[in-house]
Amino acid sequence: MYIYADNAATTKINPVAMDVMNKCMTEVYGNPSSLHSAGQKAAEVMQKAREDIAQVLGADFREIYFTSGGTEADNQAIYSAAAFGEKKGKKHIISSAIEHHAVLHTLQRLEKEGFEITLLDVGEDGIVRPEDVRQAIREDTALVTIMYANNEIGTLQPISEIAAICREKKVIFHTDAVQAVGHVPINVREQNIDMLSLSAHKFHGPRGIGVLYVRKGVPLFNLIEGGAQERGRRPGTENLPAIAGMAAALKEVVSHMAAAEEKVSSLRDILIEGLSKIPHARLNGDAKRRLPGNVNFCFEGIEGESLLLLLDNKGVAASSGSACTSGSLDPSHVLLALGLPHEVAHGSLRLSLSEENTKEEMYYIIDAVREVVEYLRDMSPVWEALEKGEKEHVI
Ligand SMILES: Cc1ncc(COP(=O)(O)O)c(C=O)c1O
């Protein structure tokens, strides 16, 4: 049995998107900026992709900027709002302690450049409180950036409420919606979102392509200089096969999003129920206000990395927290933000599901995790001390 349960890291490409990309590479190979008919054909395909993506988001096609992915979109949104704010003497930015590093590290750089950054704490449920955003906004606040859904614990943030506060206070609001787009309904216009980042490979599209949505009227500065592509805001010859593949994948996922949400969240709930029965286990993040496919657990006395390797041997592909930090031995900043002690934050397991997963796979995963946790605990001196009562359980 091989079970892929790491869809928050990346997803398998959708065959429809694959076909569109193949066709683009073999038949629509012109440069969209060229005036000849091959170029114009490419420009048409790109325009259609832009319109399709805009429609899904509830945006206008002129508000869509193609980027190389979520990281670049986050960087551009934040640097741009910071540059615009600085011109007006505003050098304060509000974000949360559980953001992806594409946001956090960008903010750290701005801090070195003299910006003041307020990182809001989350509750034990992993959710930012809109009232905290209201309290934190100041006269000199240039930007509020809060992620739509967390990549480790899957918690869905109250984006509409937060964005409404920002609109009322006339502060630009950006959301990193990389984990959310294609999985939960989003409408930028109705939700008062000024800027939004998305990435195709999280919804069965290709890697290395994403979008920054920027509401008309919100200024956008370039990260890089070059030609006139993307209205001069993101120069460089467009990656047309990836752009068309992204639009096809997005249309495909949203065409049956409600059914997928229902199916995947019921698989998620089977896993949550089964894994909760393991002694001294804890679900991280709110049980319901989370992405349909996200499950994140800590098991006391267990090292996350060993758990993953042994699960891989049993044919289960999972992750400990985010793929971007799994190479480091630091505990997850997201789990620490939930108030978990260091030793517990080391032992997390993230399972992220897709529509392709089945109920049978969930039962297999529950058994596999239970066996591996028991095996690792049997070998662990820390666990022995806990069992003998020499150390106190924290879960
Ligand atoms: C919440 C979040 N933001 C940003 C990114 C970065 O996106 P990309 O891989 O397209 O650069 C990721 C990727 O894991 C993510 O989960």
GROMACS .gro file of C-alpha atoms and ligand atoms in nm:
model
  411
    1MET     CA    1   0.000   0.000   0.000
    2TYR     CA    2   0.128   0.350  -0.083
    3ILE     CA    3  -0.065   0.646   0.054
    4TYR     CA    4   0.016   1.003  -0.039
    5ALA     CA    5  -0.094   1.223   0.250
    6ASP     CA    6   0.131   1.523   0.195
    7ASN     CA    7  -0.086   1.743  -0.027
    8ALA     CA    8  -0.006   2.057   0.171
    9ALA     CA    9   0.356   2.018   0.054
   10THR     CA   10   0.251   1.969  -0.305
   11THR     CA   11  -0.014   1.791  -0.509
   12LYS     CA   12  -0.019   1.552  -0.802
   13ILE     CA   13  -0.076   1.733  -1.131
   14ASN     CA   14  -0.429   1.720  -1.269
   15PRO     CA   15  -0.440   1.534  -1.606
   16VAL     CA   16  -0.652   1.811  -1.761
   17ALA     CA   17  -0.389   2.069  -1.662
   18MET     CA   18  -0.119   1.837  -1.797
   19ASP     CA   19  -0.292   1.816  -2.136
   20VAL     CA   20  -0.331   2.193  -2.155
   21MET     CA   21   0.039   2.237  -2.074
   22ASN     CA   22   0.147   1.984  -2.333
   23LYS     CA   23  -0.064   2.156  -2.594
   24CYS     CA   24   0.084   2.493  -2.501
   25MET     CA   25   0.438   2.364  -2.530
   26THR     CA   26   0.387   2.195  -2.865
   27GLU     CA   27   0.129   2.415  -3.035
   28VAL     CA   28   0.120   2.755  -2.865
   29TYR     CA   29   0.491   2.823  -2.849
   30GLY     CA   30   0.487   3.190  -2.950
   31ASN     CA   31   0.585   3.467  -2.713
   32PRO     CA   32   0.269   3.651  -2.601
   33SER     CA   33   0.450   3.981  -2.659
   34SER     CA   34   0.520   3.902  -3.029
   35LEU     CA   35   0.304   4.072  -3.290
   36HIS     CA   36   0.286   3.779  -3.537
   37SER     CA   37   0.003   3.531  -3.529
   38ALA     CA   38   0.190   3.271  -3.318
   39GLY     CA   39   0.249   3.541  -3.058
   40GLN     CA   40  -0.109   3.658  -3.074
   41LYS     CA   41  -0.234   3.302  -3.027
   42ALA     CA   42  -0.019   3.276  -2.713
   43ALA     CA   43  -0.151   3.613  -2.594
   44GLU     CA   44  -0.507   3.488  -2.637
   45VAL     CA   45  -0.441   3.173  -2.435
   46MET     CA   46  -0.283   3.385  -2.163
   47GLN     CA   47  -0.573   3.628  -2.160
   48LYS     CA   48  -0.821   3.343  -2.127
   49ALA     CA   49  -0.623   3.199  -1.835
   50ARG     CA   50  -0.616   3.542  -1.669
   51GLU     CA   51  -0.991   3.581  -1.711
   52ASP     CA   52  -1.064   3.231  -1.582
   53ILE     CA   53  -0.853   3.285  -1.269
   54ALA     CA   54  -1.005   3.629  -1.211
   55GLN     CA   55  -1.352   3.481  -1.238
   56VAL     CA   56  -1.281   3.211  -0.980
   57LEU     CA   57  -1.151   3.472  -0.735
   58GLY     CA   58  -1.429   3.723  -0.800
   59ALA     CA   59  -1.174   3.967  -0.943
   60ASP     CA   60  -1.124   4.161  -1.265
   61PHE     CA   61  -0.866   4.016  -1.507
   62ARG     CA   62  -0.666   4.341  -1.483
   63GLU     CA   63  -0.610   4.266  -1.115
   64ILE     CA   64  -0.425   3.938  -1.179
   65TYR     CA   65  -0.040   3.934  -1.189
   66PHE     CA   66   0.140   3.611  -1.272
   67THR     CA   67   0.437   3.532  -1.047
   68SER     CA   68   0.673   3.237  -1.000
   69GLY     CA   69   0.463   3.107  -0.709
   70GLY     CA   70   0.342   3.185  -0.360
   71THR     CA   71   0.677   3.297  -0.223
   72GLU     CA   72   0.725   3.563  -0.488
   73ALA     CA   73   0.363   3.681  -0.462
   74ASP     CA   74   0.399   3.719  -0.083
   75ASN     CA   75   0.727   3.906  -0.121
   76GLN     CA   76   0.590   4.143  -0.381
   77ALA     CA   77   0.271   4.217  -0.189
   78ILE     CA   78   0.460   4.294   0.131
   79TYR     CA   79   0.750   4.492  -0.016
   80SER     CA   80   0.511   4.685  -0.233
   81ALA     CA   81   0.280   4.785   0.052
   82ALA     CA   82   0.585   4.867   0.264
   83ALA     CA   83   0.733   5.092  -0.008
   84PHE     CA   84   0.400   5.267  -0.058
   85GLY     CA   85   0.355   5.309   0.318
   86GLU     CA   86   0.706   5.445   0.363
   87LYS     CA   87   0.636   5.720   0.111
   88LYS     CA   88   0.356   5.832   0.339
   89GLY     CA   89   0.561   5.795   0.656
   90LYS     CA   90   0.390   5.467   0.755
   91LYS     CA   91   0.638   5.205   0.871
   92HIS     CA   92   0.429   4.967   1.080
   93ILE     CA   93   0.310   4.624   0.958
   94ILE     CA   94   0.080   4.377   1.134
   95SER     CA   95   0.095   4.003   1.077
   96SER     CA   96   0.061   3.683   1.280
   97ALA     CA   97   0.307   3.454   1.454
   98ILE     CA   98   0.195   3.155   1.246
   99GLU     CA   99   0.265   3.287   0.894
  100HIS     CA  100   0.468   3.097   0.637
  101HIS     CA  101   0.835   3.192   0.616
  102ALA     CA  102   0.769   3.360   0.281
  103VAL     CA  103   0.591   3.623   0.489
  104LEU     CA  104   0.786   3.605   0.816
  105HIS     CA  105   1.131   3.629   0.659
  106THR     CA  106   1.020   3.915   0.435
  107LEU     CA  107   0.896   4.098   0.743
  108GLN     CA  108   1.225   4.028   0.922
  109ARG     CA  109   1.412   4.193   0.638
  110LEU     CA  110   1.184   4.496   0.654
  111GLU     CA  111   1.240   4.513   1.028
  112LYS     CA  112   1.614   4.543   0.964
  113GLU     CA  113   1.529   4.828   0.728
  114GLY     CA  114   1.353   5.019   1.004
  115PHE     CA  115   0.994   4.892   0.985
  116GLU     CA  116   0.814   4.802   1.304
  117ILE     CA  117   0.646   4.463   1.287
  118THR     CA  118   0.365   4.349   1.517
  119LEU     CA  119   0.316   3.971   1.511
  120LEU     CA  120  -0.018   3.883   1.663
  121ASP     CA  121  -0.043   3.575   1.880
  122VAL     CA  122  -0.303   3.312   1.810
  123GLY     CA  123  -0.519   3.135   2.065
  124GLU     CA  124  -0.467   2.771   2.156
  125ASP     CA  125  -0.702   2.700   1.864
  126GLY     CA  126  -0.450   2.846   1.615
  127ILE     CA  127  -0.679   3.130   1.510
  128VAL     CA  128  -0.606   3.504   1.495
  129ARG     CA  129  -0.868   3.718   1.673
  130PRO     CA  130  -1.006   4.001   1.459
  131GLU     CA  131  -1.029   4.222   1.769
  132ASP     CA  132  -0.652   4.189   1.815
  133VAL     CA  133  -0.606   4.319   1.460
  134ARG     CA  134  -0.831   4.617   1.537
  135GLN     CA  135  -0.636   4.692   1.855
  136ALA     CA  136  -0.301   4.667   1.679
  137ILE     CA  137  -0.383   4.906   1.391
  138ARG     CA  138  -0.217   5.245   1.431
  139GLU     CA  139  -0.202   5.571   1.237
  140ASP     CA  140   0.124   5.456   1.079
  141THR     CA  141   0.014   5.101   0.986
  142ALA     CA  142   0.100   5.039   0.621
  143LEU     CA  143  -0.021   4.681   0.587
  144VAL     CA  144  -0.200   4.395   0.760
  145THR     CA  145  -0.101   4.053   0.624
  146ILE     CA  146  -0.272   3.745   0.767
  147MET     CA  147  -0.272   3.402   0.603
  148TYR     CA  148  -0.601   3.249   0.490
  149ALA     CA  149  -0.520   2.896   0.605
  150ASN     CA  150  -0.219   2.778   0.796
  151ASN     CA  151   0.010   2.536   0.614
  152GLU     CA  152   0.095   2.327   0.921
  153ILE     CA  153  -0.219   2.305   1.130
  154GLY     CA  154  -0.469   2.401   0.859
  155THR     CA  155  -0.660   2.655   1.069
  156LEU     CA  156  -0.882   2.888   0.867
  157GLN     CA  157  -0.849   3.248   0.974
  158PRO     CA  158  -1.147   3.487   1.001
  159ILE     CA  159  -1.037   3.667   0.685
  160SER     CA  160  -1.365   3.844   0.606
  161GLU     CA  161  -1.382   3.997   0.955
  162ILE     CA  162  -1.016   4.101   0.953
  163ALA     CA  163  -1.040   4.245   0.601
  164ALA     CA  164  -1.354   4.441   0.695
  165ILE     CA  165  -1.168   4.600   0.986
  166CYS     CA  166  -0.878   4.693   0.756
  167ARG     CA  167  -1.115   4.844   0.499
  168GLU     CA  168  -1.284   5.046   0.773
  169LYS     CA  169  -0.944   5.167   0.898
  170LYS     CA  170  -0.817   5.226   0.543
  171VAL     CA  171  -0.521   4.992   0.583
  172ILE     CA  172  -0.412   4.764   0.295
  173PHE     CA  173  -0.497   4.400   0.365
  174HIS     CA  174  -0.303   4.110   0.210
  175THR     CA  175  -0.369   3.740   0.261
  176ASP     CA  176  -0.138   3.451   0.181
  177ALA     CA  177  -0.406   3.215   0.050
  178VAL     CA  178  -0.163   2.958  -0.089
  179GLN     CA  179  -0.313   2.673   0.116
  180ALA     CA  180  -0.673   2.787   0.077
  181VAL     CA  181  -0.735   2.864  -0.291
  182GLY     CA  182  -0.904   2.570  -0.462
  183HIS     CA  183  -0.998   2.414  -0.126
  184VAL     CA  184  -1.243   2.662   0.026
  185PRO     CA  185  -1.460   2.927  -0.145
  186ILE     CA  186  -1.295   3.269  -0.173
  187ASN     CA  187  -1.427   3.591  -0.326
  188VAL     CA  188  -1.185   3.881  -0.304
  189ARG     CA  189  -1.449   4.145  -0.378
  190GLU     CA  190  -1.707   4.023  -0.129
  191GLN     CA  191  -1.441   3.960   0.134
  192ASN     CA  192  -1.273   4.303   0.103
  193ILE     CA  193  -0.933   4.151   0.021
  194ASP     CA  194  -0.686   4.402  -0.129
  195MET     CA  195  -0.408   4.159  -0.217
  196LEU     CA  196  -0.399   3.779  -0.228
  197SER     CA  197  -0.125   3.527  -0.306
  198LEU     CA  198  -0.187   3.185  -0.453
  199SER     CA  199   0.027   2.902  -0.587
  200ALA     CA  200  -0.079   2.648  -0.851
  201HIS     CA  201   0.099   2.343  -0.713
  202LYS     CA  202  -0.125   2.336  -0.406
  203PHE     CA  203  -0.434   2.267  -0.618
  204HIS     CA  204  -0.305   2.009  -0.867
  205GLY     CA  205  -0.147   2.265  -1.098
  206PRO     CA  206   0.220   2.293  -1.194
  207ARG     CA  207   0.499   2.421  -0.967
  208GLY     CA  208   0.676   2.751  -1.015
  209ILE     CA  209   0.367   2.951  -1.103
  210GLY     CA  210   0.133   3.161  -0.893
  211VAL     CA  211  -0.071   3.476  -0.884
  212LEU     CA  212  -0.070   3.798  -0.693
  213TYR     CA  213  -0.416   3.952  -0.702
  214VAL     CA  214  -0.404   4.328  -0.645
  215ARG     CA  215  -0.728   4.522  -0.618
  216LYS     CA  216  -0.767   4.808  -0.863
  217GLY     CA  217  -0.655   5.127  -0.691
  218VAL     CA  218  -0.400   4.954  -0.466
  219PRO     CA  219  -0.052   5.056  -0.583
  220LEU     CA  220   0.190   4.783  -0.687
  221PHE     CA  221   0.567   4.821  -0.701
  222ASN     CA  222   0.802   4.584  -0.887
  223LEU     CA  223   1.043   4.346  -0.721
  224ILE     CA  224   1.251   4.323  -1.039
  225GLU     CA  225   1.309   4.546  -1.340
  226GLY     CA  226   1.271   4.450  -1.704
  227GLY     CA  227   1.019   4.458  -1.988
  228ALA     CA  228   0.654   4.550  -2.003
  229GLN     CA  229   0.502   4.212  -1.913
  230GLU     CA  230   0.227   4.210  -1.650
  231ARG     CA  231   0.175   4.583  -1.714
  232GLY     CA  232   0.538   4.639  -1.622
  233ARG     CA  233   0.483   4.516  -1.268
  234ARG     CA  234   0.634   4.170  -1.310
  235PRO     CA  235   0.872   4.174  -1.605
  236GLY     CA  236   1.005   3.860  -1.778
  237THR     CA  237   0.867   3.643  -2.059
  238GLU     CA  238   0.557   3.473  -1.924
  239ASN     CA  239   0.562   3.100  -1.851
  240LEU     CA  240   0.260   3.032  -2.071
  241PRO     CA  241   0.235   2.650  -2.030
  242ALA     CA  242   0.239   2.690  -1.651
  243ILE     CA  243  -0.007   2.982  -1.661
  244ALA     CA  244  -0.253   2.788  -1.877
  245GLY     CA  245  -0.201   2.473  -1.664
  246MET     CA  246  -0.269   2.672  -1.347
  247ALA     CA  247  -0.594   2.814  -1.486
  248ALA     CA  248  -0.708   2.469  -1.602
  249ALA     CA  249  -0.627   2.313  -1.263
  250LEU     CA  250  -0.809   2.589  -1.077
  251LYS     CA  251  -1.120   2.567  -1.293
  252GLU     CA  252  -1.118   2.193  -1.247
  253VAL     CA  253  -1.094   2.200  -0.866
  254VAL     CA  254  -1.356   2.469  -0.819
  255SER     CA  255  -1.597   2.291  -1.053
  256HIS     CA  256  -1.660   2.035  -0.777
  257MET     CA  257  -1.524   2.209  -0.468
  258ALA     CA  258  -1.830   2.159  -0.246
  259ALA     CA  259  -1.835   1.783  -0.307
  260ALA     CA  260  -1.459   1.759  -0.254
  261GLU     CA  261  -1.481   1.960   0.068
  262GLU     CA  262  -1.745   1.723   0.199
  263LYS     CA  263  -1.557   1.408   0.101
  264VAL     CA  264  -1.214   1.520   0.218
  265SER     CA  265  -1.336   1.663   0.548
  266SER     CA  266  -1.512   1.338   0.630
  267LEU     CA  267  -1.184   1.152   0.568
  268ARG     CA  268  -1.010   1.409   0.788
  269ASP     CA  269  -1.259   1.351   1.068
  270ILE     CA  270  -1.207   0.973   1.053
  271LEU     CA  271  -0.835   1.031   1.099
  272ILE     CA  272  -0.886   1.282   1.380
  273GLU     CA  273  -1.116   1.045   1.566
  274GLY     CA  274  -0.886   0.746   1.523
  275LEU     CA  275  -0.562   0.924   1.611
  276SER     CA  276  -0.718   1.094   1.914
  277LYS     CA  277  -0.756   0.747   2.069
  278ILE     CA  278  -0.377   0.706   2.088
  279PRO     CA  279  -0.282   0.786   2.450
  280HIS     CA  280  -0.114   1.123   2.509
  281ALA     CA  281  -0.194   1.249   2.161
  282ARG     CA  282  -0.318   1.597   2.082
  283LEU     CA  283  -0.481   1.749   1.777
  284ASN     CA  284  -0.321   2.082   1.692
  285GLY     CA  285  -0.551   2.360   1.581
  286ASP     CA  286  -0.927   2.392   1.596
  287ALA     CA  287  -1.103   2.063   1.510
  288LYS     CA  288  -1.353   2.218   1.267
  289ARG     CA  289  -1.225   2.558   1.158
  290ARG     CA  290  -0.949   2.397   0.954
  291LEU     CA  291  -0.882   2.301   0.593
  292PRO     CA  292  -1.088   2.002   0.477
  293GLY     CA  293  -0.776   1.790   0.430
  294ASN     CA  294  -0.556   1.892   0.724
  295VAL     CA  295  -0.476   1.676   1.026
  296ASN     CA  296  -0.194   1.771   1.263
  297PHE     CA  297  -0.111   1.578   1.579
  298CYS     CA  298   0.152   1.578   1.850
  299PHE     CA  299   0.238   1.254   2.027
  300GLU     CA  300   0.413   1.298   2.353
  301GLY     CA  301   0.761   1.144   2.375
  302ILE     CA  302   0.793   1.109   1.996
  303GLU     CA  303   1.042   1.272   1.758
  304GLY     CA  304   0.863   1.392   1.447
  305GLU     CA  305   1.140   1.286   1.210
  306SER     CA  306   1.154   0.923   1.331
  307LEU     CA  307   0.778   0.899   1.308
  308LEU     CA  308   0.788   1.015   0.947
  309LEU     CA  309   1.063   0.777   0.841
  310LEU     CA  310   0.892   0.475   0.994
  311LEU     CA  311   0.560   0.577   0.839
  312ASP     CA  312   0.735   0.608   0.504
  313ASN     CA  313   0.856   0.248   0.550
  314LYS     CA  314   0.493   0.150   0.591
  315GLY     CA  315   0.403   0.332   0.270
  316VAL     CA  316   0.257   0.650   0.419
  317ALA     CA  317   0.392   0.981   0.287
  318ALA     CA  318   0.332   1.245   0.555
  319SER     CA  319   0.515   1.543   0.693
  320SER     CA  320   0.616   1.699   1.021
  321GLY     CA  321   0.492   2.055   1.007
  322SER     CA  322   0.594   2.226   0.687
  323ALA     CA  323   0.826   2.085   0.422
  324CYS     CA  324   1.021   2.409   0.430
  325THR     CA  325   1.130   2.360   0.790
  326SER     CA  326   1.156   1.983   0.803
  327GLY     CA  327   1.528   2.005   0.724
  328SER     CA  328   1.586   2.197   1.047
  329LEU     CA  329   1.582   2.067   1.401
  330ASP     CA  330   1.406   2.374   1.534
  331PRO     CA  331   1.057   2.306   1.664
  332SER     CA  332   0.781   2.452   1.450
  333HIS     CA  333   0.715   2.823   1.515
  334VAL     CA  334   0.346   2.750   1.455
  335LEU     CA  335   0.326   2.488   1.729
  336LEU     CA  336   0.523   2.708   1.965
  337ALA     CA  337   0.272   2.987   1.893
  338LEU     CA  338  -0.005   2.754   2.013
  339GLY     CA  339   0.173   2.748   2.346
  340LEU     CA  340   0.314   2.395   2.318
  341PRO     CA  341   0.636   2.323   2.505
  342HIS     CA  342   0.949   2.267   2.292
  343GLU     CA  343   0.969   1.892   2.348
  344VAL     CA  344   0.610   1.847   2.231
  345ALA     CA  345   0.643   2.081   1.934
  346HIS     CA  346   0.920   1.850   1.800
  347GLY     CA  347   0.687   1.555   1.769
  348SER     CA  348   0.422   1.668   1.525
  349LEU     CA  349   0.274   1.481   1.234
  350ARG     CA  350   0.091   1.652   0.947
  351LEU     CA  351  -0.130   1.445   0.720
  352SER     CA  352  -0.281   1.643   0.433
  353LEU     CA  353  -0.541   1.470   0.222
  354SER     CA  354  -0.684   1.502  -0.126
  355GLU     CA  355  -0.991   1.371  -0.303
  356GLU     CA  356  -0.788   1.074  -0.420
  357ASN     CA  357  -0.758   0.934  -0.068
  358THR     CA  358  -1.001   0.670   0.053
  359LYS     CA  359  -1.161   0.560   0.381
  360GLU     CA  360  -0.961   0.238   0.376
  361GLU     CA  361  -0.644   0.445   0.359
  362MET     CA  362  -0.753   0.639   0.668
  363TYR     CA  363  -0.793   0.318   0.868
  364TYR     CA  364  -0.455   0.196   0.743
  365ILE     CA  365  -0.294   0.526   0.849
  366ILE     CA  366  -0.452   0.510   1.196
  367ASP     CA  367  -0.316   0.157   1.251
  368ALA     CA  368   0.026   0.248   1.110
  369VAL     CA  369   0.059   0.558   1.329
  370ARG     CA  370  -0.054   0.369   1.639
  371GLU     CA  371   0.205   0.094   1.577
  372VAL     CA  372   0.488   0.336   1.506
  373VAL     CA  373   0.408   0.552   1.810
  374GLU     CA  374   0.403   0.243   2.035
  375TYR     CA  375   0.728   0.116   1.886
  376LEU     CA  376   0.907   0.450   1.933
  377ARG     CA  377   0.774   0.494   2.284
  378ASP     CA  378   0.894   0.145   2.380
  379MET     CA  379   1.247   0.246   2.282
  380SER     CA  380   1.241   0.589   2.440
  381PRO     CA  381   1.406   0.665   2.776
  382VAL     CA  382   1.191   0.981   2.796
  383TRP     CA  383   0.879   0.771   2.766
  384GLU     CA  384   1.005   0.532   3.035
  385ALA     CA  385   1.056   0.825   3.270
  386LEU     CA  386   0.705   0.949   3.191
  387GLU     CA  387   0.554   0.609   3.252
  388LYS     CA  388   0.741   0.566   3.582
  389GLY     CA  389   0.611   0.903   3.693
  390GLU     CA  390   0.963   1.052   3.712
  391LYS     CA  391   0.850   1.314   3.458
  392GLU     CA  392   0.511   1.471   3.420
  393HIS     CA  393   0.298   1.423   3.110
  394VAL     CA  394   0.222   1.746   2.928
  395ILE     CA  395  -0.035   1.593   2.694
  396LIG     C1  396   0.107   2.925   0.330
  396LIG     C2  397   0.212   2.920   0.225
  396LIG     N1  398   0.262   3.034   0.175
  396LIG     C3  399   0.354   3.036   0.079
  396LIG     C4  400   0.407   2.919   0.029
  396LIG     C5  401   0.511   2.924  -0.079
  396LIG     O1  402   0.455   2.894  -0.203
  396LIG     P1  403   0.547   2.845  -0.325
  396LIG     O2  404   0.590   2.707  -0.294
  396LIG     O3  405   0.458   2.850  -0.445
  396LIG     O4  406   0.658   2.944  -0.337
  396LIG     C6  407   0.361   2.796   0.078
  396LIG     C7  408   0.419   2.669   0.031
  396LIG     O5  409   0.427   2.572   0.102
  396LIG     C8  410   0.261   2.797   0.179
  396LIG     O6  411   0.213   2.683   0.229
   0.00000   0.00000   0.00000
